[in-house]
C-alpha atoms as a printed R data frame, in Angstrom:
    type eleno elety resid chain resno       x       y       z
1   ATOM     1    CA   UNK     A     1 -21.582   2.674 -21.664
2   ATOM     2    CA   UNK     A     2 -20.304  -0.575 -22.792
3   ATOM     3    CA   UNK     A     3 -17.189   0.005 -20.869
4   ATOM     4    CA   UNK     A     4 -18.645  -0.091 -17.322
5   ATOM     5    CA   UNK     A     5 -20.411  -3.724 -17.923
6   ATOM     6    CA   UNK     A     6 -16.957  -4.752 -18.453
7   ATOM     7    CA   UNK     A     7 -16.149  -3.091 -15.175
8   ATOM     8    CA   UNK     A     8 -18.841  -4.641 -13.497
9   ATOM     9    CA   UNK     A     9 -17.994  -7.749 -14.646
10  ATOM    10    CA   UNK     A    10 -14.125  -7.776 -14.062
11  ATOM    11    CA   UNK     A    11 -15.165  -6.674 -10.333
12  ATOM    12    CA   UNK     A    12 -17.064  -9.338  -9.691
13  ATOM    13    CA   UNK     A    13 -15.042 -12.231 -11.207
14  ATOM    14    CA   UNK     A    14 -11.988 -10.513  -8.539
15  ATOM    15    CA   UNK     A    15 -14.814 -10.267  -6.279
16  ATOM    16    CA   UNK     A    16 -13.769  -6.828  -5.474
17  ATOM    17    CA   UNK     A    17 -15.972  -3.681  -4.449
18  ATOM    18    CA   UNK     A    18 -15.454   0.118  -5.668
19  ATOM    19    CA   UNK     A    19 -17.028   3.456  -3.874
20  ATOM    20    CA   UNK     A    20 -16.502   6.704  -5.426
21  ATOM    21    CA   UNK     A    21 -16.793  10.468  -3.736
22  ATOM    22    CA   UNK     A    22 -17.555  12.516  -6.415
23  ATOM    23    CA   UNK     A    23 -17.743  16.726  -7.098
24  ATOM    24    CA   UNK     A    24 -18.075  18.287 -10.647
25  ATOM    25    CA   UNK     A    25 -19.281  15.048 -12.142
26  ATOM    26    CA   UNK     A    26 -21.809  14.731  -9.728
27  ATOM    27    CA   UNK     A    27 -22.265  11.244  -9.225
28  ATOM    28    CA   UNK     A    28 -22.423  10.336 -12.858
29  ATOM    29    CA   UNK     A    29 -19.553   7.515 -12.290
30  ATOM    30    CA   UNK     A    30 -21.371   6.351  -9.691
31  ATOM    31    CA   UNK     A    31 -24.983   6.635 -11.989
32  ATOM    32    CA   UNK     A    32 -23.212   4.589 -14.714
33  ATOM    33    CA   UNK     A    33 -22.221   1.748 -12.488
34  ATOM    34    CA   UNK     A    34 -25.539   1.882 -11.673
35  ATOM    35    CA   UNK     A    35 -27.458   1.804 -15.590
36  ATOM    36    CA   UNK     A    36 -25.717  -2.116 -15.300
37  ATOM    37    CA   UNK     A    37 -26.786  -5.328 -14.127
38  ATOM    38    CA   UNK     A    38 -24.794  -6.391 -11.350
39  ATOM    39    CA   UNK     A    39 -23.868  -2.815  -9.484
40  ATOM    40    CA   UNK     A    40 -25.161  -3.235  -6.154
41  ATOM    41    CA   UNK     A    41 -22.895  -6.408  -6.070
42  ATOM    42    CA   UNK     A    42 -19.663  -4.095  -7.050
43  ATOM    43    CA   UNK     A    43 -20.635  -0.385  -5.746
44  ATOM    44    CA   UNK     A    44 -19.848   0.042  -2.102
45  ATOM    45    CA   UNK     A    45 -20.959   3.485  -1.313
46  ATOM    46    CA   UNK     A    46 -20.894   6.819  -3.803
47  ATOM    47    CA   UNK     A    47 -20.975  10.000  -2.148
48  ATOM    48    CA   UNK     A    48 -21.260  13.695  -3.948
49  ATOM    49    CA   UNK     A    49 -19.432  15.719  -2.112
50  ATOM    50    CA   UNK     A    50 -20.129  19.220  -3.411
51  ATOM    51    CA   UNK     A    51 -19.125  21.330  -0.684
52  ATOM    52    CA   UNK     A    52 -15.771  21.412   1.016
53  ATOM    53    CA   UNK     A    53 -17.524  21.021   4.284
54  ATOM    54    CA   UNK     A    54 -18.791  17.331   3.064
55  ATOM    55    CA   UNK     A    55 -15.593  16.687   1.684
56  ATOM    56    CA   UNK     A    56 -14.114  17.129   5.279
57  ATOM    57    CA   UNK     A    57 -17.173  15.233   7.019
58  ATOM    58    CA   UNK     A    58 -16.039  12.509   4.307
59  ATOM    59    CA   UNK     A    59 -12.517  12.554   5.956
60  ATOM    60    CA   UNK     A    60 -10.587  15.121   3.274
61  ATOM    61    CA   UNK     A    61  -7.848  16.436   5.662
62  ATOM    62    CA   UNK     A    62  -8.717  20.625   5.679
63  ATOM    63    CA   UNK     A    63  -5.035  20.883   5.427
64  ATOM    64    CA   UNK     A    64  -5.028  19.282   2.534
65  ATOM    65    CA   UNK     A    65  -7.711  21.607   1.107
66  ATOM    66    CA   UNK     A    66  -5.871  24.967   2.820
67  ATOM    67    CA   UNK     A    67  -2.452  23.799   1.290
68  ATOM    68    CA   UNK     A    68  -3.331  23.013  -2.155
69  ATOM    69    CA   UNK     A    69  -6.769  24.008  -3.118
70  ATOM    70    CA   UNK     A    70 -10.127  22.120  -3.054
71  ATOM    71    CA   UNK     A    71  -9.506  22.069  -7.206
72  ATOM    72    CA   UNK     A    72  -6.252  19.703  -6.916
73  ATOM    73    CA   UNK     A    73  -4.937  16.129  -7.231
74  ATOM    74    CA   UNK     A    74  -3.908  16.203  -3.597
75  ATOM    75    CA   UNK     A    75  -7.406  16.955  -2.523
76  ATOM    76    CA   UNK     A    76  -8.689  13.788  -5.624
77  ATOM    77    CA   UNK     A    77  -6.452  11.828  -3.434
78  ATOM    78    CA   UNK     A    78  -7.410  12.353  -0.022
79  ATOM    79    CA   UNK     A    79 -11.213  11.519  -1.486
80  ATOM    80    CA   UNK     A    80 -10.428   8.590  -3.299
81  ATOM    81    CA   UNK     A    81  -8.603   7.086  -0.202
82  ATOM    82    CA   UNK     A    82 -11.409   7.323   1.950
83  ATOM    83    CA   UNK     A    83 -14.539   6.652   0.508
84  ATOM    84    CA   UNK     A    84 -12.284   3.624  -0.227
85  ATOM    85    CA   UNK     A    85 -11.523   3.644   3.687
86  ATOM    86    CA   UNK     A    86 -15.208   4.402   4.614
87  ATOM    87    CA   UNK     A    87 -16.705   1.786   2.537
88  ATOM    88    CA   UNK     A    88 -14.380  -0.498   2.989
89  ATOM    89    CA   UNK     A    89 -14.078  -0.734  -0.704
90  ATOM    90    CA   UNK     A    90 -10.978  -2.323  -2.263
91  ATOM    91    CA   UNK     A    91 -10.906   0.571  -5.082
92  ATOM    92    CA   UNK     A    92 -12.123   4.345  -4.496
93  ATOM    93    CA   UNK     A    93 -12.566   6.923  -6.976
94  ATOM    94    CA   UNK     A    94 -12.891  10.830  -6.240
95  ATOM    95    CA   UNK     A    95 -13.076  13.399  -8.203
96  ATOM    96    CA   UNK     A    96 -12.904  17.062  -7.923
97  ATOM    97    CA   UNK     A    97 -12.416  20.070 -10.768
98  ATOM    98    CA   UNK     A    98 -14.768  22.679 -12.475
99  ATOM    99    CA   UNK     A    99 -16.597  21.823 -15.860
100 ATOM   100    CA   UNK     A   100 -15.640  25.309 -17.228
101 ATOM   101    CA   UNK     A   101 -17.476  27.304 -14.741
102 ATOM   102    CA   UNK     A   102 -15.963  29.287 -11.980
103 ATOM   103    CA   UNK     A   103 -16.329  28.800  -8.168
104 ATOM   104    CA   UNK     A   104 -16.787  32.155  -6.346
105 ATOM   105    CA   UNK     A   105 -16.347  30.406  -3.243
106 ATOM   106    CA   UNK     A   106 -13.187  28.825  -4.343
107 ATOM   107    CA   UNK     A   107 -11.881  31.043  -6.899
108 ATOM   108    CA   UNK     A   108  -8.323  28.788  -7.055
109 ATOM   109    CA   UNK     A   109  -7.799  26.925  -9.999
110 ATOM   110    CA   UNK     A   110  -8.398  26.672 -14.068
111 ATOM   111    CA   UNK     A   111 -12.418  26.571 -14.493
112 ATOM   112    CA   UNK     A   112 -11.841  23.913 -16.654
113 ATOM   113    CA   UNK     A   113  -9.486  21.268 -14.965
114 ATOM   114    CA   UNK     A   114 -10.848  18.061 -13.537
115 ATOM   115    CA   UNK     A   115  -8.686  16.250 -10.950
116 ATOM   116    CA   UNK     A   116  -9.190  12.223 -10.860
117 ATOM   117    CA   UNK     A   117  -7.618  10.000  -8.692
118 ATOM   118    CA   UNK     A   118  -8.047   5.909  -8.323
119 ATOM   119    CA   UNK     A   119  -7.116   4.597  -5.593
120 ATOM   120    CA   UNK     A   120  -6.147   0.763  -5.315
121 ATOM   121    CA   UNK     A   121  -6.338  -0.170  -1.383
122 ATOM   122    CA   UNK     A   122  -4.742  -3.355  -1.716
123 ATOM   123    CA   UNK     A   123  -1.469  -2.213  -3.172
124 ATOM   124    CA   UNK     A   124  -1.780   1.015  -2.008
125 ATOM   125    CA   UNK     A   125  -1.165   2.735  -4.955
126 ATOM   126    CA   UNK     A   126  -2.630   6.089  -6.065
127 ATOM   127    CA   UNK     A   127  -3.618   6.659  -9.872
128 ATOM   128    CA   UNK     A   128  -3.847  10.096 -11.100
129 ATOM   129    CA   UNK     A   129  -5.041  11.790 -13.981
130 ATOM   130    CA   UNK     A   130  -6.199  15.756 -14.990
131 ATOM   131    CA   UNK     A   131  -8.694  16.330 -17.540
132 ATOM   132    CA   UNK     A   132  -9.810  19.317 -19.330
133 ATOM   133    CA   UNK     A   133 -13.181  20.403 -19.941
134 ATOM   134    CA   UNK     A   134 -13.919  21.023 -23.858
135 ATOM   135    CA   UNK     A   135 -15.120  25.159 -23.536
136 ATOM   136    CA   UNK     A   136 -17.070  23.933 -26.740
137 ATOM   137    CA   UNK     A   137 -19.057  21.600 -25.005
138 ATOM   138    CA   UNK     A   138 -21.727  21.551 -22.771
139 ATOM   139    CA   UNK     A   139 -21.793  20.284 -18.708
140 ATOM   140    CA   UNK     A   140 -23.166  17.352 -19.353
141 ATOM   141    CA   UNK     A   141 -21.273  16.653 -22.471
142 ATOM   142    CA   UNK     A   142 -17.721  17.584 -20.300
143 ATOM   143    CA   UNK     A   143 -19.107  15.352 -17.387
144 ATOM   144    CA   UNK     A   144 -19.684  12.044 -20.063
145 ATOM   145    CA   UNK     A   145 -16.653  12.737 -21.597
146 ATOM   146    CA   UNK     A   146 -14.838  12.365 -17.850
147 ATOM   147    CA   UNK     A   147 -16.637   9.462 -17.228
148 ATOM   148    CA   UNK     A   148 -15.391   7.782 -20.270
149 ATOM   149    CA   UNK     A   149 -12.153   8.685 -19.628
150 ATOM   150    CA   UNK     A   150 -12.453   7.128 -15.966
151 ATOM   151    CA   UNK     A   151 -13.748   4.161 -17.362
152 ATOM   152    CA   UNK     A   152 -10.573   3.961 -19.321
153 ATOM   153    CA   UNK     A   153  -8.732   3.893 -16.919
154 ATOM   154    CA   UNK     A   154 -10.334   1.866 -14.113
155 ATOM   155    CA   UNK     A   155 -10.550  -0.640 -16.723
156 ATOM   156    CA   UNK     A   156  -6.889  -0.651 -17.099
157 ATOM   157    CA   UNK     A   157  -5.978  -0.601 -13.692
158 ATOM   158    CA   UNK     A   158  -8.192  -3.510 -13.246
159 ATOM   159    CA   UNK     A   159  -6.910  -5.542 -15.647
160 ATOM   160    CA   UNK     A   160  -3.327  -5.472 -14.531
């Protein structure tokens, strides 16, 4: 996607570094940053963090998980702060939802929510967005569709 060269390039002109823990999408933000020239001079660290246990090892508070569900914005939150945190990143990304398939070992939550949040470390600010998942489309087509619409908005938030 067009979109993420612009990333890439708006990055590296701040000289500023992104990491990204991802769940339903699987590490496809992380794989588009990638399809570009210049990613390993942006992309920190990406980690897919399918299983709640890896989102904890990752430093997702359990509590956080217990309280509100693995499928929430509070959980998107706690990821996007620290991959930020563990890579020392100055933006993190995590993600977290179901692509219109249900979890029997977290049965909480729509099967077709997606739960985004951006985190910008400098300012401390927290940018968060919910997505649904088309039932008429397919995984993959769901998972591009929330990586455009991530794109979107890192591109924003980057640009302010």
């Amino acid at each position: 996607m067009k979109l993420y060269e612009e990333i890439i390039h708006i990055l590296q002109s701040k000289e500023c570094h992104v990491a990204t823990m991802e769940s339903c999408t699987g590490g496809s933000v992380a794989s588009e940053i990638t399809n570009h020239n210049g990613a390993s001079e942006i992309l920190k660290f990406s980690a897919v963090t399918y299983s709640n246990e890896f989102k904890i090892k990752m430093g997702v508070d359990p509590k956080v998980i217990d309280e509100y569900s693995v499928y929430s914005i509070e959980t998107a939150v706690e990821m996007a702060k620290n991959i930020s945190l563990f890579s020392d990143a100055d933006y993190g990304i995590g993600i977290t939802g179901k692509l219109n398939n249900p979890d029997p070992s977290n049965k909480y939550g729509e099967d077709d929510q997606v739960f985004i949040s951006i985190y910008d470390r400098k300012n401390d600010i927290f940018y968060k967005y919910e997505q649904k998942a088309d039932k008429e489309k397919t995984r993959k087509e769901n998972k591009e569709d929330i990586i455009y619409f991530i794109g979107q908005q890192f591109l924003e938030i980057i640009n302010n």
